[in-house]
Amino acid sequence: SQQGEEDPQALSIQEGENATMNCSYKTSINNLQWYRQNSGRGLVHLILIRSNEREKHSGRLRVTLDTSKKSSSLLITASRAADTASYFCATAPANAGGTSYGKLTFGQGTILTVHP
Amino acid sequence: EPEVTQTPSHQVTQMGQEVILRCVPISNHLYFYWYRQILGQKVEFLVSFYNNEISEKSEIFDDQFSVERPDGSNFTLKIRSTKLEDSAMYFCASSYRLAGAVKNIQYFGAGTRLSVL
């Protein structure tokens, strides 16, 4: 099954605008994380939200989680050209006890381009 | 800041050859992972490793793959007989804690691009 599907697949905005990316998933999760990947580089962890949380902030990042809809959104406010990258959501599945096995399941990603 | 390092950054090999991809996880981390990303596709989980044994593996991680922590610092992924479809970027990751109430943040290396010809 497809887990962690993001939309849009690509997003192009001007510097200073806000960027919103969405992610949907199918199975029960322990937490959901957002990662960033610059072209040809590794994944950098941005923010984690637990299944019992609804919203979390970190600097210019705001993440929401709706477990009833199995969806999450990442908002980047006041975007900068340096935010240009691919953004992935990743889910850590919950086992029967509600803890995570550790394995992350990534979505397809959203390619964000911020024009100066 | 501590980081996960992977070598080589690019590995070219002939089909059928064995390759070993190397990773040095962050020093106080206890959990280790390999993922791969075929060009244009999702990052896919391969295997997790803890306490010198595999914790979990995916369907991709068949008998051609093996992992090892040969010493206190390295974590390797071996592909015994490479196929064309093994061409991908391979990422190593490590984390301090696994899960539960504690954060499961995985720190990723920059990756090794494997090209099988």
Short mmCIF file of C-alpha atoms in Angstrom, two decimals:
data_model
loop_
_atom_site.label_atom_id
_atom_site.label_comp_id
_atom_site.label_asym_id
_atom_site.label_seq_id
_atom_site.Cartn_x
_atom_site.Cartn_y
_atom_site.Cartn_z
CA SER A 1 0.00 0.00 0.00
CA GLN A 2 1.07 3.56 -0.63
CA GLN A 3 2.04 5.36 2.55
CA GLY A 4 2.98 8.96 2.95
CA GLU A 5 1.76 10.46 -0.28
CA GLU A 6 2.49 14.14 -0.64
CA ASP A 7 0.82 16.78 -2.69
CA PRO A 8 1.49 18.78 -4.59
CA GLN A 9 4.29 16.96 -6.38
CA ALA A 10 5.84 20.30 -7.25
CA LEU A 11 5.35 23.79 -5.90
CA SER A 12 6.81 27.00 -7.25
CA ILE A 13 6.50 30.23 -5.27
CA GLN A 14 8.13 33.61 -4.82
CA GLU A 15 10.38 34.47 -1.90
CA GLY A 16 8.35 35.73 1.03
CA GLU A 17 5.30 33.63 0.22
CA ASN A 18 4.14 30.72 2.32
CA ALA A 19 4.46 27.14 1.10
CA THR A 20 2.05 24.41 2.15
CA MET A 21 2.64 20.74 1.47
CA ASN A 22 0.30 17.92 2.36
CA CYS A 23 0.84 14.30 3.18
CA SER A 24 -1.57 11.41 3.53
CA TYR A 25 -0.93 7.98 4.94
CA LYS A 26 -2.85 4.77 5.40
CA THR A 27 -1.79 2.86 8.49
CA SER A 28 -1.65 3.65 12.21
CA ILE A 29 1.37 5.68 13.13
CA ASN A 30 3.45 6.42 16.17
CA ASN A 31 4.72 9.67 14.72
CA LEU A 32 5.09 11.55 11.47
CA GLN A 33 8.20 13.39 10.45
CA TRP A 34 9.16 15.81 7.74
CA TYR A 35 12.52 15.67 6.05
CA ARG A 36 14.19 17.91 3.54
CA GLN A 37 16.55 16.84 0.76
CA ASN A 38 18.66 19.21 -1.24
CA SER A 39 19.53 17.97 -4.71
CA GLY A 40 21.97 15.07 -4.53
CA ARG A 41 22.26 15.26 -0.77
CA GLY A 42 21.05 13.29 2.21
CA LEU A 43 17.85 13.76 4.14
CA VAL A 44 17.74 16.34 6.90
CA HIS A 45 15.23 15.98 9.68
CA LEU A 46 12.98 19.02 10.08
CA ILE A 47 10.27 18.26 12.59
CA LEU A 48 8.48 15.36 14.28
CA ILE A 49 4.88 15.27 15.42
CA ARG A 50 3.55 12.47 17.57
CA SER A 51 0.26 10.76 16.95
CA ASN A 52 -1.30 12.41 20.01
CA GLU A 53 -0.30 15.90 18.89
CA ARG A 54 -2.27 18.09 16.52
CA GLU A 55 0.10 20.94 15.77
CA LYS A 56 3.74 21.73 16.21
CA HIS A 57 5.93 24.71 15.43
CA SER A 58 9.64 25.05 14.84
CA GLY A 59 10.89 28.42 13.62
CA ARG A 60 9.21 29.08 10.28
CA LEU A 61 7.79 25.57 10.14
CA ARG A 62 4.32 24.58 11.24
CA VAL A 63 3.13 21.01 11.08
CA THR A 64 -0.39 19.77 11.64
CA LEU A 65 -1.57 16.22 12.04
CA ASP A 66 -5.11 14.91 11.66
CA THR A 67 -5.12 11.25 12.59
CA SER A 68 -8.83 10.89 11.80
CA LYS A 69 -8.09 11.85 8.19
CA LYS A 70 -4.63 10.29 8.24
CA SER A 71 -3.12 13.47 6.90
CA SER A 72 -0.51 16.05 7.77
CA SER A 73 0.55 19.40 6.40
CA LEU A 74 3.81 21.29 6.48
CA LEU A 75 3.70 25.05 6.25
CA ILE A 76 6.84 27.05 5.61
CA THR A 77 6.23 30.72 6.25
CA ALA A 78 8.09 33.61 4.66
CA SER A 79 9.94 31.30 2.29
CA ARG A 80 13.49 31.98 1.14
CA ALA A 81 15.38 30.90 -1.94
CA ALA A 82 17.43 28.65 0.34
CA ASP A 83 14.27 26.66 1.14
CA THR A 84 14.37 25.27 -2.40
CA ALA A 85 14.54 21.49 -1.92
CA SER A 86 12.45 18.33 -1.89
CA TYR A 87 10.32 17.78 1.18
CA PHE A 88 9.26 14.33 2.35
CA CYS A 89 6.91 13.16 5.01
CA ALA A 90 7.83 9.93 6.72
CA THR A 91 5.72 7.84 9.02
CA ALA A 92 6.86 5.62 11.83
CA PRO A 93 4.30 2.85 12.14
CA ALA A 94 2.76 1.86 15.42
CA ASN A 95 2.74 -1.72 16.53
CA ALA A 96 -0.04 -3.20 18.62
CA GLY A 97 1.46 -1.63 21.72
CA GLY A 98 1.46 1.81 20.17
CA THR A 99 5.22 2.09 19.89
CA SER A 100 7.19 2.34 16.71
CA TYR A 101 9.33 -0.27 15.07
CA GLY A 102 11.74 2.43 13.92
CA LYS A 103 11.31 1.89 10.20
CA LEU A 104 10.31 5.06 8.37
CA THR A 105 8.04 4.97 5.35
CA PHE A 106 8.59 7.91 3.05
CA GLY A 107 6.26 9.60 0.62
CA GLN A 108 7.06 10.60 -2.94
CA GLY A 109 7.97 14.12 -1.87
CA THR A 110 7.14 17.65 -2.92
CA ILE A 111 9.69 19.59 -4.94
CA LEU A 112 9.63 23.17 -3.70
CA THR A 113 11.18 25.93 -5.76
CA VAL A 114 11.39 29.39 -4.22
CA HIS A 115 12.23 32.13 -6.70
CA PRO A 116 14.20 35.12 -5.41
CA GLU B 1 27.81 18.77 14.78
CA PRO B 2 28.01 14.96 14.61
CA GLU B 3 27.02 13.47 11.30
CA VAL B 4 26.62 10.16 9.53
CA THR B 5 29.31 9.66 6.92
CA GLN B 6 29.10 7.35 3.94
CA THR B 7 31.77 6.14 1.56
CA PRO B 8 32.19 6.09 -1.32
CA SER B 9 29.96 8.86 -2.61
CA HIS B 10 29.69 7.10 -5.96
CA GLN B 11 30.34 3.45 -6.74
CA VAL B 12 30.31 2.03 -10.25
CA THR B 13 30.26 -1.73 -10.63
CA GLN B 14 29.60 -4.42 -13.18
CA MET B 15 26.51 -6.57 -12.94
CA GLY B 16 27.19 -9.67 -10.86
CA GLN B 17 29.93 -8.07 -8.81
CA GLU B 18 29.85 -7.70 -5.06
CA VAL B 19 29.80 -4.24 -3.53
CA ILE B 20 30.18 -3.05 0.02
CA LEU B 21 28.79 0.31 1.01
CA ARG B 22 30.22 1.80 4.15
CA CYS B 23 28.76 4.02 6.81
CA VAL B 24 30.01 5.53 10.02
CA PRO B 25 26.98 6.30 12.19
CA ILE B 26 26.93 8.97 14.87
CA SER B 27 29.06 7.66 17.71
CA ASN B 28 26.51 7.35 20.53
CA HIS B 29 23.72 6.02 18.34
CA LEU B 30 22.46 2.52 18.86
CA TYR B 31 20.12 1.92 15.93
CA PHE B 32 21.22 1.76 12.33
CA TYR B 33 19.35 1.69 9.06
CA TRP B 34 19.78 1.40 5.34
CA TYR B 35 17.41 2.95 2.85
CA ARG B 36 17.59 3.28 -0.89
CA GLN B 37 16.16 5.72 -3.41
CA ILE B 38 15.90 4.74 -7.04
CA LEU B 39 16.11 7.82 -9.24
CA GLY B 40 12.80 9.67 -9.24
CA GLN B 41 11.20 7.35 -6.71
CA LYS B 42 10.51 7.24 -2.99
CA VAL B 43 13.07 6.57 -0.32
CA GLU B 44 12.53 2.91 0.61
CA PHE B 45 13.42 1.18 3.85
CA LEU B 46 15.77 -1.78 3.53
CA VAL B 47 16.82 -2.86 6.99
CA SER B 48 17.22 -1.82 10.60
CA PHE B 49 19.94 -3.12 12.91
CA TYR B 50 20.30 -3.07 16.67
CA ASN B 51 22.45 -4.91 19.15
CA ASN B 52 24.34 -6.68 16.37
CA GLU B 53 21.33 -8.15 14.70
CA ILE B 54 18.70 -7.24 12.16
CA SER B 55 15.57 -5.81 13.79
CA GLU B 56 13.45 -5.55 10.71
CA LYS B 57 13.89 -5.89 6.98
CA SER B 58 11.81 -5.15 3.94
CA GLU B 59 10.90 -7.38 1.01
CA ILE B 60 13.69 -5.70 -0.97
CA PHE B 61 16.28 -6.97 1.48
CA ASP B 62 16.62 -10.48 0.09
CA ASP B 63 19.45 -13.00 0.36
CA GLN B 64 21.64 -10.86 -1.88
CA PHE B 65 21.86 -8.23 0.84
CA SER B 66 23.61 -8.39 4.17
CA VAL B 67 24.60 -5.93 6.84
CA GLU B 68 27.36 -5.97 9.35
CA ARG B 69 28.84 -3.88 12.10
CA PRO B 70 32.40 -5.20 11.93
CA ASP B 71 33.74 -2.91 14.63
CA GLY B 72 32.53 -0.21 16.97
CA SER B 73 32.21 2.43 14.33
CA ASN B 74 31.39 1.06 10.88
CA PHE B 75 28.11 -0.24 9.52
CA THR B 76 28.20 -1.87 6.10
CA LEU B 77 25.73 -2.98 3.47
CA LYS B 78 26.89 -5.74 1.15
CA ILE B 79 25.22 -6.68 -2.10
CA ARG B 80 26.59 -10.05 -3.16
CA SER B 81 25.76 -10.11 -6.85
CA THR B 82 24.58 -6.78 -8.12
CA LYS B 83 21.78 -6.43 -10.64
CA LEU B 84 20.95 -3.53 -12.91
CA GLU B 85 17.92 -2.75 -10.75
CA ASP B 86 20.16 -2.27 -7.70
CA SER B 87 21.25 1.04 -9.19
CA ALA B 88 20.09 3.65 -6.69
CA MET B 89 21.18 6.05 -4.01
CA TYR B 90 21.75 4.16 -0.76
CA PHE B 91 21.34 6.05 2.48
CA CYS B 92 22.58 5.03 5.88
CA ALA B 93 20.87 6.44 8.95
CA SER B 94 21.26 6.15 12.69
CA SER B 95 19.24 7.06 15.74
CA TYR B 96 19.84 7.09 19.45
CA ARG B 97 16.56 5.68 20.54
CA LEU B 98 14.13 3.52 18.66
CA ALA B 99 10.65 4.63 19.49
CA GLY B 100 7.90 4.69 21.99
CA ALA B 101 7.71 7.87 23.99
CA VAL B 102 11.16 8.84 22.85
CA LYS B 103 11.80 10.55 19.57
CA ASN B 104 12.64 8.40 16.63
CA ILE B 105 14.73 10.91 14.73
CA GLN B 106 16.98 9.32 12.20
CA TYR B 107 20.06 11.13 10.99
CA PHE B 108 20.95 10.40 7.41
CA GLY B 109 24.23 10.34 5.57
CA ALA B 110 24.70 12.01 2.20
CA GLY B 111 24.32 8.70 0.43
CA THR B 112 26.26 6.46 -1.92
CA ARG B 113 25.18 6.47 -5.53
CA LEU B 114 25.49 2.93 -6.84
CA SER B 115 25.60 2.51 -10.60
CA VAL B 116 25.41 -1.07 -11.88
CA LEU B 117 26.46 -1.44 -15.52
#
